């Protein structure tokens, strides 16, 4: 549809990256080529009038995890004066990894997960390596890998600290195929598969959680297997049925004994790794353009 003026699209980011990180900036020129004015905008900057945008796309709001209520309030409020994508109900669903249990109920293979609520005693595995992390988190923050029998005291203290702060905790076996095979992320733009990447392992055995806004990642292009595609497509089919077509989605997989398992689904502010595929910046711009007018 033709617009009678240039559409303005806010790319919502955080105060640490007010102009977006370099890879995310790769969508700016393709948007301009499509007659759209892209504006990086810090989500918690009180001086911004969100009604001045035709669309707000969540791109780099990486500091929301410890401020979830404030972030959700902003997403919902902004969505009353413009359109926020992905939409508030999707963000709400996605910011708490208890959605993994829902996917499992719909026969999607997930990394085996035990959830602990704040009143629960932290019962931890008695053998093998495992991961403790909050259900609301991003960038590997507050996430650590432990060895049963060696790290029990530290692991319990970690879980208890999160639970005492009112946060829910998840415990998973450490999926050690990540050490060489890595993690596979499938990127979907406008509801369709776009590209994939390999992410190297992030957790060192017994090391404390990262103190950065996000842990440093090693990213390479990857061609997914048929099984990877099947799991990613099953997640997308479930999401599309629940929420309609999503502007962007990332499905992260670890390789288990019986094939790929979902580690997480990123629908809020995922790195989309558009730097890893020549066509991806244009596909993201097309998907955004398709949501205007
Ligand atoms: N069960 C697990 N087995 C192996 N590695 C894990 C596991 N859980 C998390 N990790 C590592 O920690 C990183 C961050 O965990 P993730 O669940 O993706 O949370 P987020 O990215 O939201 O912080 C992953 O990219 C992976 O390297
Ligand atoms: Mg992750």
PDB file of C-alpha atoms and ligand atoms in Angstrom:
ATOM      1  CA  UNK A   1       0.000   0.000   0.000  1.00  0.00           C
ATOM      2  CA  UNK A   2       1.328   3.490  -0.813  1.00  0.00           C
ATOM      3  CA  UNK A   3       1.837   5.819   2.103  1.00  0.00           C
ATOM      4  CA  UNK A   4       1.486   9.564   1.734  1.00  0.00           C
ATOM      5  CA  UNK A   5       4.548  10.181   3.907  1.00  0.00           C
ATOM      6  CA  UNK A   6       7.700   8.379   4.931  1.00  0.00           C
ATOM      7  CA  UNK A   7       6.980   5.779   7.614  1.00  0.00           C
ATOM      8  CA  UNK A   8       9.023   6.101  10.790  1.00  0.00           C
ATOM      9  CA  UNK A   9      10.050   2.885  12.481  1.00  0.00           C
ATOM     10  CA  UNK A  10      11.648   2.883  15.938  1.00  0.00           C
ATOM     11  CA  UNK A  11      14.212   0.159  16.548  1.00  0.00           C
ATOM     12  CA  UNK A  12      13.970  -0.129  20.322  1.00  0.00           C
ATOM     13  CA  UNK A  13      17.306  -0.588  22.076  1.00  0.00           C
ATOM     14  CA  UNK A  14      18.857  -0.067  25.524  1.00  0.00           C
ATOM     15  CA  UNK A  15      20.908   2.755  27.009  1.00  0.00           C
ATOM     16  CA  UNK A  16      24.135   0.715  26.708  1.00  0.00           C
ATOM     17  CA  UNK A  17      23.691   0.646  22.898  1.00  0.00           C
ATOM     18  CA  UNK A  18      21.706   3.789  22.023  1.00  0.00           C
ATOM     19  CA  UNK A  19      22.622   3.475  18.311  1.00  0.00           C
ATOM     20  CA  UNK A  20      22.211  -0.330  18.246  1.00  0.00           C
ATOM     21  CA  UNK A  21      25.099  -2.752  17.973  1.00  0.00           C
ATOM     22  CA  UNK A  22      26.890  -2.805  14.612  1.00  0.00           C
ATOM     23  CA  UNK A  23      25.234  -6.021  13.294  1.00  0.00           C
ATOM     24  CA  UNK A  24      21.749  -4.738  14.099  1.00  0.00           C
ATOM     25  CA  UNK A  25      22.538  -1.547  12.149  1.00  0.00           C
ATOM     26  CA  UNK A  26      22.763  -3.595   8.939  1.00  0.00           C
ATOM     27  CA  UNK A  27      18.976  -3.303   8.570  1.00  0.00           C
ATOM     28  CA  UNK A  28      19.066   0.521   8.482  1.00  0.00           C
ATOM     29  CA  UNK A  29      20.024   1.004   4.821  1.00  0.00           C
ATOM     30  CA  UNK A  30      17.690  -1.727   3.535  1.00  0.00           C
ATOM     31  CA  UNK A  31      14.847   0.003   5.422  1.00  0.00           C
ATOM     32  CA  UNK A  32      15.783   3.369   3.893  1.00  0.00           C
ATOM     33  CA  UNK A  33      15.898   1.687   0.446  1.00  0.00           C
ATOM     34  CA  UNK A  34      12.267   0.702   1.065  1.00  0.00           C
ATOM     35  CA  UNK A  35      11.243   4.277   1.853  1.00  0.00           C
ATOM     36  CA  UNK A  36      11.235   3.829   5.640  1.00  0.00           C
ATOM     37  CA  UNK A  37      12.967   6.085   8.170  1.00  0.00           C
ATOM     38  CA  UNK A  38      14.545   3.859  10.846  1.00  0.00           C
ATOM     39  CA  UNK A  39      15.235   5.462  14.246  1.00  0.00           C
ATOM     40  CA  UNK A  40      17.182   3.664  17.000  1.00  0.00           C
ATOM     41  CA  UNK A  41      15.366   4.599  20.241  1.00  0.00           C
ATOM     42  CA  UNK A  42      16.163   3.717  23.867  1.00  0.00           C
ATOM     43  CA  UNK A  43      13.110   2.011  25.391  1.00  0.00           C
ATOM     44  CA  UNK A  44      13.331   3.656  28.831  1.00  0.00           C
ATOM     45  CA  UNK A  45      14.178   7.166  27.576  1.00  0.00           C
ATOM     46  CA  UNK A  46      11.276   9.214  29.025  1.00  0.00           C
ATOM     47  CA  UNK A  47      11.698  11.968  26.417  1.00  0.00           C
ATOM     48  CA  UNK A  48      10.626   9.739  23.512  1.00  0.00           C
ATOM     49  CA  UNK A  49       7.105  10.151  22.129  1.00  0.00           C
ATOM     50  CA  UNK A  50       6.333   6.662  20.852  1.00  0.00           C
ATOM     51  CA  UNK A  51       3.158   7.845  19.142  1.00  0.00           C
ATOM     52  CA  UNK A  52       5.447   9.545  16.614  1.00  0.00           C
ATOM     53  CA  UNK A  53       6.308   6.125  15.147  1.00  0.00           C
ATOM     54  CA  UNK A  54       4.275   3.968  12.792  1.00  0.00           C
ATOM     55  CA  UNK A  55       5.888   0.884  14.288  1.00  0.00           C
ATOM     56  CA  UNK A  56       8.270  -0.004  17.125  1.00  0.00           C
ATOM     57  CA  UNK A  57      10.451  -3.063  16.540  1.00  0.00           C
ATOM     58  CA  UNK A  58      12.168  -4.496  19.637  1.00  0.00           C
ATOM     59  CA  UNK A  59      15.804  -4.994  18.687  1.00  0.00           C
ATOM     60  CA  UNK A  60      18.333  -4.362  21.453  1.00  0.00           C
ATOM     61  CA  UNK A  61      16.431  -4.040  24.734  1.00  0.00           C
ATOM     62  CA  UNK A  62      18.857  -6.372  26.479  1.00  0.00           C
ATOM     63  CA  UNK A  63      18.549  -4.902  29.962  1.00  0.00           C
ATOM     64  CA  UNK A  64      14.920  -5.903  30.584  1.00  0.00           C
ATOM     65  CA  UNK A  65      15.441  -9.155  32.502  1.00  0.00           C
ATOM     66  CA  UNK A  66      15.962  -7.548  35.917  1.00  0.00           C
ATOM     67  CA  UNK A  67      13.259  -4.945  35.166  1.00  0.00           C
ATOM     68  CA  UNK A  68      10.589  -7.120  33.648  1.00  0.00           C
ATOM     69  CA  UNK A  69       7.576  -5.347  35.168  1.00  0.00           C
ATOM     70  CA  UNK A  70       8.834  -1.941  34.039  1.00  0.00           C
ATOM     71  CA  UNK A  71       9.643  -3.315  30.581  1.00  0.00           C
ATOM     72  CA  UNK A  72       6.272  -5.016  30.131  1.00  0.00           C
ATOM     73  CA  UNK A  73       4.503  -1.846  31.294  1.00  0.00           C
ATOM     74  CA  UNK A  74       6.383   0.124  28.659  1.00  0.00           C
ATOM     75  CA  UNK A  75       5.689  -2.453  25.899  1.00  0.00           C
ATOM     76  CA  UNK A  76       1.965  -2.440  26.674  1.00  0.00           C
ATOM     77  CA  UNK A  77       1.757   1.344  26.971  1.00  0.00           C
ATOM     78  CA  UNK A  78       3.711   1.973  23.768  1.00  0.00           C
ATOM     79  CA  UNK A  79       1.462  -0.520  21.990  1.00  0.00           C
ATOM     80  CA  UNK A  80      -1.572   1.616  22.827  1.00  0.00           C
ATOM     81  CA  UNK A  81      -0.172   4.626  20.929  1.00  0.00           C
ATOM     82  CA  UNK A  82       1.578   2.735  18.107  1.00  0.00           C
ATOM     83  CA  UNK A  83       2.248  -0.918  17.204  1.00  0.00           C
ATOM     84  CA  UNK A  84       5.006  -2.824  18.998  1.00  0.00           C
ATOM     85  CA  UNK A  85       6.436  -5.987  17.425  1.00  0.00           C
ATOM     86  CA  UNK A  86       6.657  -8.622  18.455  1.00  0.00           C
ATOM     87  CA  UNK A  87       3.393  -7.708  20.237  1.00  0.00           C
ATOM     88  CA  UNK A  88       2.964  -7.474  24.032  1.00  0.00           C
ATOM     89  CA  UNK A  89       1.270 -10.855  24.436  1.00  0.00           C
ATOM     90  CA  UNK A  90       4.133 -12.562  22.604  1.00  0.00           C
ATOM     91  CA  UNK A  91       6.748 -10.736  24.689  1.00  0.00           C
ATOM     92  CA  UNK A  92       4.862 -11.606  27.861  1.00  0.00           C
ATOM     93  CA  UNK A  93       4.750 -15.290  26.904  1.00  0.00           C
ATOM     94  CA  UNK A  94       8.384 -15.344  25.822  1.00  0.00           C
ATOM     95  CA  UNK A  95      10.163 -13.532  28.646  1.00  0.00           C
ATOM     96  CA  UNK A  96       9.575 -16.449  31.047  1.00  0.00           C
ATOM     97  CA  UNK A  97      11.167 -19.737  29.956  1.00  0.00           C
ATOM     98  CA  UNK A  98       8.348 -21.725  31.567  1.00  0.00           C
ATOM     99  CA  UNK A  99       6.969 -21.634  28.007  1.00  0.00           C
ATOM    100  CA  UNK A 100       9.281 -24.617  27.440  1.00  0.00           C
ATOM    101  CA  UNK A 101       6.818 -26.764  29.416  1.00  0.00           C
ATOM    102  CA  UNK A 102       4.026 -25.662  27.069  1.00  0.00           C
ATOM    103  CA  UNK A 103       6.095 -26.609  24.018  1.00  0.00           C
ATOM    104  CA  UNK A 104       6.830 -30.003  25.585  1.00  0.00           C
ATOM    105  CA  UNK A 105       3.088 -30.576  26.078  1.00  0.00           C
ATOM    106  CA  UNK A 106       2.731 -30.008  22.330  1.00  0.00           C
ATOM    107  CA  UNK A 107       5.291 -32.712  21.595  1.00  0.00           C
ATOM    108  CA  UNK A 108       8.178 -30.353  20.841  1.00  0.00           C
ATOM    109  CA  UNK A 109      11.438 -31.867  22.156  1.00  0.00           C
ATOM    110  CA  UNK A 110      12.991 -29.575  24.779  1.00  0.00           C
ATOM    111  CA  UNK A 111      16.109 -29.752  26.952  1.00  0.00           C
ATOM    112  CA  UNK A 112      14.912 -31.673  30.054  1.00  0.00           C
ATOM    113  CA  UNK A 113      14.067 -29.008  32.628  1.00  0.00           C
ATOM    114  CA  UNK A 114      13.066 -28.896  36.299  1.00  0.00           C
ATOM    115  CA  UNK A 115      11.422 -25.657  37.413  1.00  0.00           C
ATOM    116  CA  UNK A 116      11.766 -24.339  40.980  1.00  0.00           C
ATOM    117  CA  UNK A 117       9.409 -21.702  42.412  1.00  0.00           C
ATOM    118  CA  UNK A 118      10.505 -19.231  45.136  1.00  0.00           C
ATOM    119  CA  UNK A 119       8.963 -21.291  47.972  1.00  0.00           C
ATOM    120  CA  UNK A 120      10.598 -24.533  46.773  1.00  0.00           C
ATOM    121  CA  UNK A 121      13.696 -26.035  48.376  1.00  0.00           C
ATOM    122  CA  UNK A 122      16.439 -26.145  45.730  1.00  0.00           C
ATOM    123  CA  UNK A 123      16.731 -29.858  44.927  1.00  0.00           C
ATOM    124  CA  UNK A 124      19.718 -30.268  42.616  1.00  0.00           C
ATOM    125  CA  UNK A 125      21.013 -33.255  40.595  1.00  0.00           C
ATOM    126  CA  UNK A 126      23.188 -35.753  42.472  1.00  0.00           C
ATOM    127  CA  UNK A 127      25.223 -36.835  39.466  1.00  0.00           C
ATOM    128  CA  UNK A 128      26.685 -35.339  36.331  1.00  0.00           C
ATOM    129  CA  UNK A 129      26.985 -31.775  35.150  1.00  0.00           C
ATOM    130  CA  UNK A 130      24.012 -29.431  35.226  1.00  0.00           C
ATOM    131  CA  UNK A 131      22.997 -25.827  34.594  1.00  0.00           C
ATOM    132  CA  UNK A 132      21.225 -23.466  37.011  1.00  0.00           C
ATOM    133  CA  UNK A 133      19.579 -20.361  35.535  1.00  0.00           C
ATOM    134  CA  UNK A 134      16.603 -18.079  36.151  1.00  0.00           C
ATOM    135  CA  UNK A 135      13.443 -18.535  34.064  1.00  0.00           C
ATOM    136  CA  UNK A 136      13.648 -14.822  33.211  1.00  0.00           C
ATOM    137  CA  UNK A 137      17.061 -13.964  31.834  1.00  0.00           C
ATOM    138  CA  UNK A 138      19.016 -13.101  28.736  1.00  0.00           C
ATOM    139  CA  UNK A 139      22.626 -12.943  27.649  1.00  0.00           C
ATOM    140  CA  UNK A 140      23.594 -15.918  29.878  1.00  0.00           C
ATOM    141  CA  UNK A 141      23.346 -13.697  32.948  1.00  0.00           C
ATOM    142  CA  UNK A 142      22.902 -15.540  36.273  1.00  0.00           C
ATOM    143  CA  UNK A 143      23.529 -18.799  34.398  1.00  0.00           C
ATOM    144  CA  UNK A 144      26.197 -21.277  35.524  1.00  0.00           C
ATOM    145  CA  UNK A 145      27.327 -24.861  35.004  1.00  0.00           C
ATOM    146  CA  UNK A 146      28.071 -27.167  37.939  1.00  0.00           C
ATOM    147  CA  UNK A 147      29.370 -30.672  38.627  1.00  0.00           C
ATOM    148  CA  UNK A 148      27.385 -32.713  41.155  1.00  0.00           C
ATOM    149  CA  UNK A 149      29.549 -33.770  44.086  1.00  0.00           C
ATOM    150  CA  UNK A 150      32.069 -30.985  43.507  1.00  0.00           C
ATOM    151  CA  UNK A 151      30.039 -27.783  43.247  1.00  0.00           C
ATOM    152  CA  UNK A 152      26.961 -28.616  45.374  1.00  0.00           C
ATOM    153  CA  UNK A 153      27.439 -25.820  47.918  1.00  0.00           C
ATOM    154  CA  UNK A 154      28.034 -23.126  45.296  1.00  0.00           C
ATOM    155  CA  UNK A 155      25.169 -24.386  43.138  1.00  0.00           C
ATOM    156  CA  UNK A 156      22.729 -24.413  46.073  1.00  0.00           C
ATOM    157  CA  UNK A 157      23.791 -20.916  47.081  1.00  0.00           C
ATOM    158  CA  UNK A 158      23.248 -19.744  43.476  1.00  0.00           C
ATOM    159  CA  UNK A 159      19.765 -21.275  43.282  1.00  0.00           C
ATOM    160  CA  UNK A 160      18.849 -19.995  46.763  1.00  0.00           C
ATOM    161  CA  UNK A 161      20.012 -16.479  45.915  1.00  0.00           C
ATOM    162  CA  UNK A 162      17.747 -16.402  42.836  1.00  0.00           C
ATOM    163  CA  UNK A 163      14.792 -17.930  44.688  1.00  0.00           C
ATOM    164  CA  UNK A 164      15.211 -15.527  47.627  1.00  0.00           C
ATOM    165  CA  UNK A 165      15.039 -12.655  45.147  1.00  0.00           C
ATOM    166  CA  UNK A 166      11.631 -13.999  44.094  1.00  0.00           C
ATOM    167  CA  UNK A 167      12.905 -15.396  40.812  1.00  0.00           C
ATOM    168  CA  UNK A 168      11.969 -18.789  39.429  1.00  0.00           C
ATOM    169  CA  UNK A 169      14.846 -21.131  38.689  1.00  0.00           C
ATOM    170  CA  UNK A 170      15.388 -23.835  36.122  1.00  0.00           C
ATOM    171  CA  UNK A 171      17.764 -26.771  36.371  1.00  0.00           C
ATOM    172  CA  UNK A 172      18.859 -28.714  33.284  1.00  0.00           C
ATOM    173  CA  UNK A 173      21.445 -31.367  32.558  1.00  0.00           C
ATOM    174  CA  UNK A 174      24.490 -29.799  30.913  1.00  0.00           C
ATOM    175  CA  UNK A 175      24.118 -30.903  27.273  1.00  0.00           C
ATOM    176  CA  UNK A 176      27.776 -31.529  26.514  1.00  0.00           C
ATOM    177  CA  UNK A 177      27.368 -31.815  22.735  1.00  0.00           C
ATOM    178  CA  UNK A 178      27.427 -28.004  22.891  1.00  0.00           C
ATOM    179  CA  UNK A 179      31.187 -28.239  23.546  1.00  0.00           C
ATOM    180  CA  UNK A 180      31.987 -29.284  19.971  1.00  0.00           C
ATOM    181  CA  UNK A 181      28.736 -29.218  17.944  1.00  0.00           C
ATOM    182  CA  UNK A 182      27.696 -25.889  19.490  1.00  0.00           C
ATOM    183  CA  UNK A 183      24.156 -24.503  19.620  1.00  0.00           C
ATOM    184  CA  UNK A 184      22.071 -24.075  16.445  1.00  0.00           C
ATOM    185  CA  UNK A 185      19.895 -20.990  16.093  1.00  0.00           C
ATOM    186  CA  UNK A 186      17.220 -20.947  13.364  1.00  0.00           C
ATOM    187  CA  UNK A 187      16.126 -17.450  12.355  1.00  0.00           C
ATOM    188  CA  UNK A 188      12.618 -16.871  11.030  1.00  0.00           C
ATOM    189  CA  UNK A 189      11.717 -13.499   9.490  1.00  0.00           C
ATOM    190  CA  UNK A 190       8.118 -12.693   8.605  1.00  0.00           C
ATOM    191  CA  UNK A 191       7.228 -16.222   9.703  1.00  0.00           C
ATOM    192  CA  UNK A 192       9.533 -17.924   7.209  1.00  0.00           C
ATOM    193  CA  UNK A 193      12.909 -19.580   7.716  1.00  0.00           C
ATOM    194  CA  UNK A 194      15.660 -17.117   6.794  1.00  0.00           C
ATOM    195  CA  UNK A 195      19.052 -18.459   7.928  1.00  0.00           C
ATOM    196  CA  UNK A 196      20.852 -20.247  10.724  1.00  0.00           C
ATOM    197  CA  UNK A 197      23.994 -19.890  12.793  1.00  0.00           C
ATOM    198  CA  UNK A 198      26.161 -21.939  15.102  1.00  0.00           C
ATOM    199  CA  UNK A 199      26.880 -20.479  18.512  1.00  0.00           C
ATOM    200  CA  UNK A 200      29.860 -21.826  20.456  1.00  0.00           C
ATOM    201  CA  UNK A 201      29.570 -23.052  24.073  1.00  0.00           C
ATOM    202  CA  UNK A 202      29.259 -20.319  26.706  1.00  0.00           C
ATOM    203  CA  UNK A 203      29.497 -21.945  30.120  1.00  0.00           C
ATOM    204  CA  UNK A 204      32.792 -22.925  31.688  1.00  0.00           C
ATOM    205  CA  UNK A 205      32.594 -25.673  34.277  1.00  0.00           C
ATOM    206  CA  UNK A 206      32.309 -24.200  37.777  1.00  0.00           C
ATOM    207  CA  UNK A 207      32.815 -20.597  36.602  1.00  0.00           C
ATOM    208  CA  UNK A 208      30.697 -17.799  38.078  1.00  0.00           C
ATOM    209  CA  UNK A 209      27.935 -16.276  35.892  1.00  0.00           C
ATOM    210  CA  UNK A 210      28.941 -13.458  33.532  1.00  0.00           C
ATOM    211  CA  UNK A 211      28.941  -9.966  34.999  1.00  0.00           C
ATOM    212  CA  UNK A 212      28.502  -8.383  31.548  1.00  0.00           C
ATOM    213  CA  UNK A 213      25.175  -7.397  29.990  1.00  0.00           C
ATOM    214  CA  UNK A 214      25.633 -10.493  27.841  1.00  0.00           C
ATOM    215  CA  UNK A 215      28.342 -13.130  27.500  1.00  0.00           C
ATOM    216  CA  UNK A 216      30.686 -12.916  24.480  1.00  0.00           C
ATOM    217  CA  UNK A 217      29.581 -15.359  21.797  1.00  0.00           C
ATOM    218  CA  UNK A 218      31.339 -17.136  18.927  1.00  0.00           C
ATOM    219  CA  UNK A 219      29.039 -17.118  15.887  1.00  0.00           C
ATOM    220  CA  UNK A 220      29.468 -18.961  12.560  1.00  0.00           C
ATOM    221  CA  UNK A 221      27.056 -19.626   9.696  1.00  0.00           C
ATOM    222  CA  UNK A 222      25.439 -23.085   9.834  1.00  0.00           C
ATOM    223  CA  UNK A 223      23.387 -25.230   7.495  1.00  0.00           C
ATOM    224  CA  UNK A 224      20.725 -26.863   9.687  1.00  0.00           C
ATOM    225  CA  UNK A 225      19.906 -30.553   9.383  1.00  0.00           C
ATOM    226  CA  UNK A 226      16.493 -31.790   8.312  1.00  0.00           C
ATOM    227  CA  UNK A 227      15.844 -32.659  11.962  1.00  0.00           C
ATOM    228  CA  UNK A 228      16.784 -29.118  13.060  1.00  0.00           C
ATOM    229  CA  UNK A 229      14.337 -27.681  10.521  1.00  0.00           C
ATOM    230  CA  UNK A 230      11.596 -30.051  11.663  1.00  0.00           C
ATOM    231  CA  UNK A 231      11.911 -28.972  15.322  1.00  0.00           C
ATOM    232  CA  UNK A 232      12.149 -25.281  14.386  1.00  0.00           C
ATOM    233  CA  UNK A 233       9.109 -25.565  12.125  1.00  0.00           C
ATOM    234  CA  UNK A 234       7.140 -27.379  14.849  1.00  0.00           C
ATOM    235  CA  UNK A 235       7.861 -24.497  17.250  1.00  0.00           C
ATOM    236  CA  UNK A 236       6.827 -21.967  14.605  1.00  0.00           C
ATOM    237  CA  UNK A 237       3.621 -23.867  13.809  1.00  0.00           C
ATOM    238  CA  UNK A 238       2.677 -23.789  17.494  1.00  0.00           C
ATOM    239  CA  UNK A 239       3.503 -20.078  17.798  1.00  0.00           C
ATOM    240  CA  UNK A 240       1.678 -19.113  14.606  1.00  0.00           C
ATOM    241  CA  UNK A 241      -1.399 -20.985  15.790  1.00  0.00           C
ATOM    242  CA  UNK A 242      -1.277 -19.168  19.128  1.00  0.00           C
ATOM    243  CA  UNK A 243      -0.204 -15.656  18.100  1.00  0.00           C
ATOM    244  CA  UNK A 244      -0.411 -15.319  14.313  1.00  0.00           C
ATOM    245  CA  UNK A 245       2.602 -14.690  12.070  1.00  0.00           C
ATOM    246  CA  UNK A 246       5.575 -13.279  13.996  1.00  0.00           C
ATOM    247  CA  UNK A 247       7.792 -10.524  12.595  1.00  0.00           C
ATOM    248  CA  UNK A 248      10.895 -12.299  13.904  1.00  0.00           C
ATOM    249  CA  UNK A 249      11.690 -15.446  15.838  1.00  0.00           C
ATOM    250  CA  UNK A 250      14.760 -17.401  16.805  1.00  0.00           C
ATOM    251  CA  UNK A 251      14.682 -21.053  17.834  1.00  0.00           C
ATOM    252  CA  UNK A 252      17.813 -22.220  19.698  1.00  0.00           C
ATOM    253  CA  UNK A 253      18.613 -25.922  19.642  1.00  0.00           C
ATOM    254  CA  UNK A 254      21.046 -28.224  21.422  1.00  0.00           C
ATOM    255  CA  UNK A 255      21.773 -31.701  20.099  1.00  0.00           C
ATOM    256  CA  UNK A 256      20.443 -34.431  22.399  1.00  0.00           C
ATOM    257  CA  UNK A 257      20.767 -38.222  22.288  1.00  0.00           C
ATOM    258  CA  UNK A 258      17.586 -38.482  20.172  1.00  0.00           C
ATOM    259  CA  UNK A 259      18.064 -35.372  18.046  1.00  0.00           C
ATOM    260  CA  UNK A 260      17.687 -31.623  18.430  1.00  0.00           C
ATOM    261  CA  UNK A 261      16.040 -30.206  21.580  1.00  0.00           C
ATOM    262  CA  UNK A 262      14.801 -26.645  22.122  1.00  0.00           C
ATOM    263  CA  UNK A 263      17.003 -24.677  24.546  1.00  0.00           C
ATOM    264  CA  UNK A 264      15.032 -21.482  24.175  1.00  0.00           C
ATOM    265  CA  UNK A 265      12.824 -19.539  21.779  1.00  0.00           C
ATOM    266  CA  UNK A 266      13.698 -15.860  21.419  1.00  0.00           C
ATOM    267  CA  UNK A 267      10.748 -13.686  20.455  1.00  0.00           C
ATOM    268  CA  UNK A 268      11.517 -10.561  22.465  1.00  0.00           C
ATOM    269  CA  UNK A 269      14.804  -8.933  21.472  1.00  0.00           C
ATOM    270  CA  UNK A 270      16.905 -11.659  19.875  1.00  0.00           C
ATOM    271  CA  UNK A 271      20.167 -11.050  18.103  1.00  0.00           C
ATOM    272  CA  UNK A 272      19.017 -12.026  14.609  1.00  0.00           C
ATOM    273  CA  UNK A 273      22.572 -12.509  13.284  1.00  0.00           C
ATOM    274  CA  UNK A 274      21.666 -10.776  10.006  1.00  0.00           C
ATOM    275  CA  UNK A 275      25.404 -10.228   9.531  1.00  0.00           C
ATOM    276  CA  UNK A 276      25.769 -13.979   8.945  1.00  0.00           C
ATOM    277  CA  UNK A 277      23.715 -14.166   5.739  1.00  0.00           C
ATOM    278  CA  UNK A 278      23.909 -11.774   2.782  1.00  0.00           C
ATOM    279  CA  UNK A 279      20.165 -11.796   2.169  1.00  0.00           C
ATOM    280  CA  UNK A 280      19.070 -11.485   5.791  1.00  0.00           C
ATOM    281  CA  UNK A 281      19.169  -7.674   6.217  1.00  0.00           C
ATOM    282  CA  UNK A 282      16.926  -7.294   3.153  1.00  0.00           C
ATOM    283  CA  UNK A 283      14.568 -10.031   4.341  1.00  0.00           C
ATOM    284  CA  UNK A 284      14.249  -8.349   7.749  1.00  0.00           C
ATOM    285  CA  UNK A 285      13.557  -5.002   6.043  1.00  0.00           C
ATOM    286  CA  UNK A 286      10.942  -6.682   3.809  1.00  0.00           C
ATOM    287  CA  UNK A 287       9.272  -8.248   6.844  1.00  0.00           C
ATOM    288  CA  UNK A 288       9.175  -4.878   8.651  1.00  0.00           C
ATOM    289  CA  UNK A 289       7.940  -3.110   5.524  1.00  0.00           C
ATOM    290  CA  UNK A 290       5.184  -5.700   5.225  1.00  0.00           C
ATOM    291  CA  UNK A 291       3.832  -4.677   8.640  1.00  0.00           C
ATOM    292  CA  UNK A 292       3.380  -1.002   7.666  1.00  0.00           C
ATOM    293  CA  UNK A 293       0.364   0.620   6.066  1.00  0.00           C
TER     294      UNK A 293
HETATM  295  N1  LIG B   1      21.390 -27.197  29.550  1.00  0.00           N
HETATM  296  C1  LIG B   1      22.430 -26.607  28.955  1.00  0.00           C
HETATM  297  N2  LIG B   1      23.434 -27.352  28.419  1.00  0.00           N
HETATM  298  C2  LIG B   1      24.502 -26.754  27.830  1.00  0.00           C
HETATM  299  N3  LIG B   1      24.669 -25.435  27.738  1.00  0.00           N
HETATM  300  C3  LIG B   1      23.692 -24.648  28.261  1.00  0.00           C
HETATM  301  C4  LIG B   1      22.532 -25.190  28.872  1.00  0.00           C
HETATM  302  N4  LIG B   1      21.765 -24.148  29.288  1.00  0.00           N
HETATM  303  C5  LIG B   1      22.411 -23.026  28.935  1.00  0.00           C
HETATM  304  N5  LIG B   1      23.577 -23.326  28.326  1.00  0.00           N
HETATM  305  C6  LIG B   1      24.564 -22.367  27.816  1.00  0.00           C
HETATM  306  O1  LIG B   1      24.270 -21.097  28.372  1.00  0.00           O
HETATM  307  C7  LIG B   1      23.886 -20.168  27.350  1.00  0.00           C
HETATM  308  C8  LIG B   1      22.744 -19.288  27.854  1.00  0.00           C
HETATM  309  O2  LIG B   1      21.624 -20.083  28.223  1.00  0.00           O
HETATM  310  P1  LIG B   1      20.193 -19.845  27.561  1.00  0.00           P
HETATM  311  O3  LIG B   1      19.292 -20.909  28.074  1.00  0.00           O
HETATM  312  O4  LIG B   1      20.328 -19.715  26.096  1.00  0.00           O
HETATM  313  O5  LIG B   1      19.718 -18.470  28.229  1.00  0.00           O
HETATM  314  P2  LIG B   1      19.807 -16.936  27.734  1.00  0.00           P
HETATM  315  O6  LIG B   1      20.435 -16.901  26.365  1.00  0.00           O
HETATM  316  O7  LIG B   1      18.377 -16.486  27.701  1.00  0.00           O
HETATM  317  O8  LIG B   1      20.610 -16.264  28.790  1.00  0.00           O
HETATM  318  C9  LIG B   1      23.542 -21.037  26.152  1.00  0.00           C
HETATM  319  O9  LIG B   1      23.772 -20.331  24.947  1.00  0.00           O
HETATM  320  C10 LIG B   1      24.465 -22.242  26.308  1.00  0.00           C
HETATM  321  O10 LIG B   1      25.773 -21.975  25.815  1.00  0.00           O
HETATM  322 MG1  LIG B   2      20.370 -18.112  24.768  1.00  0.00          MG
END
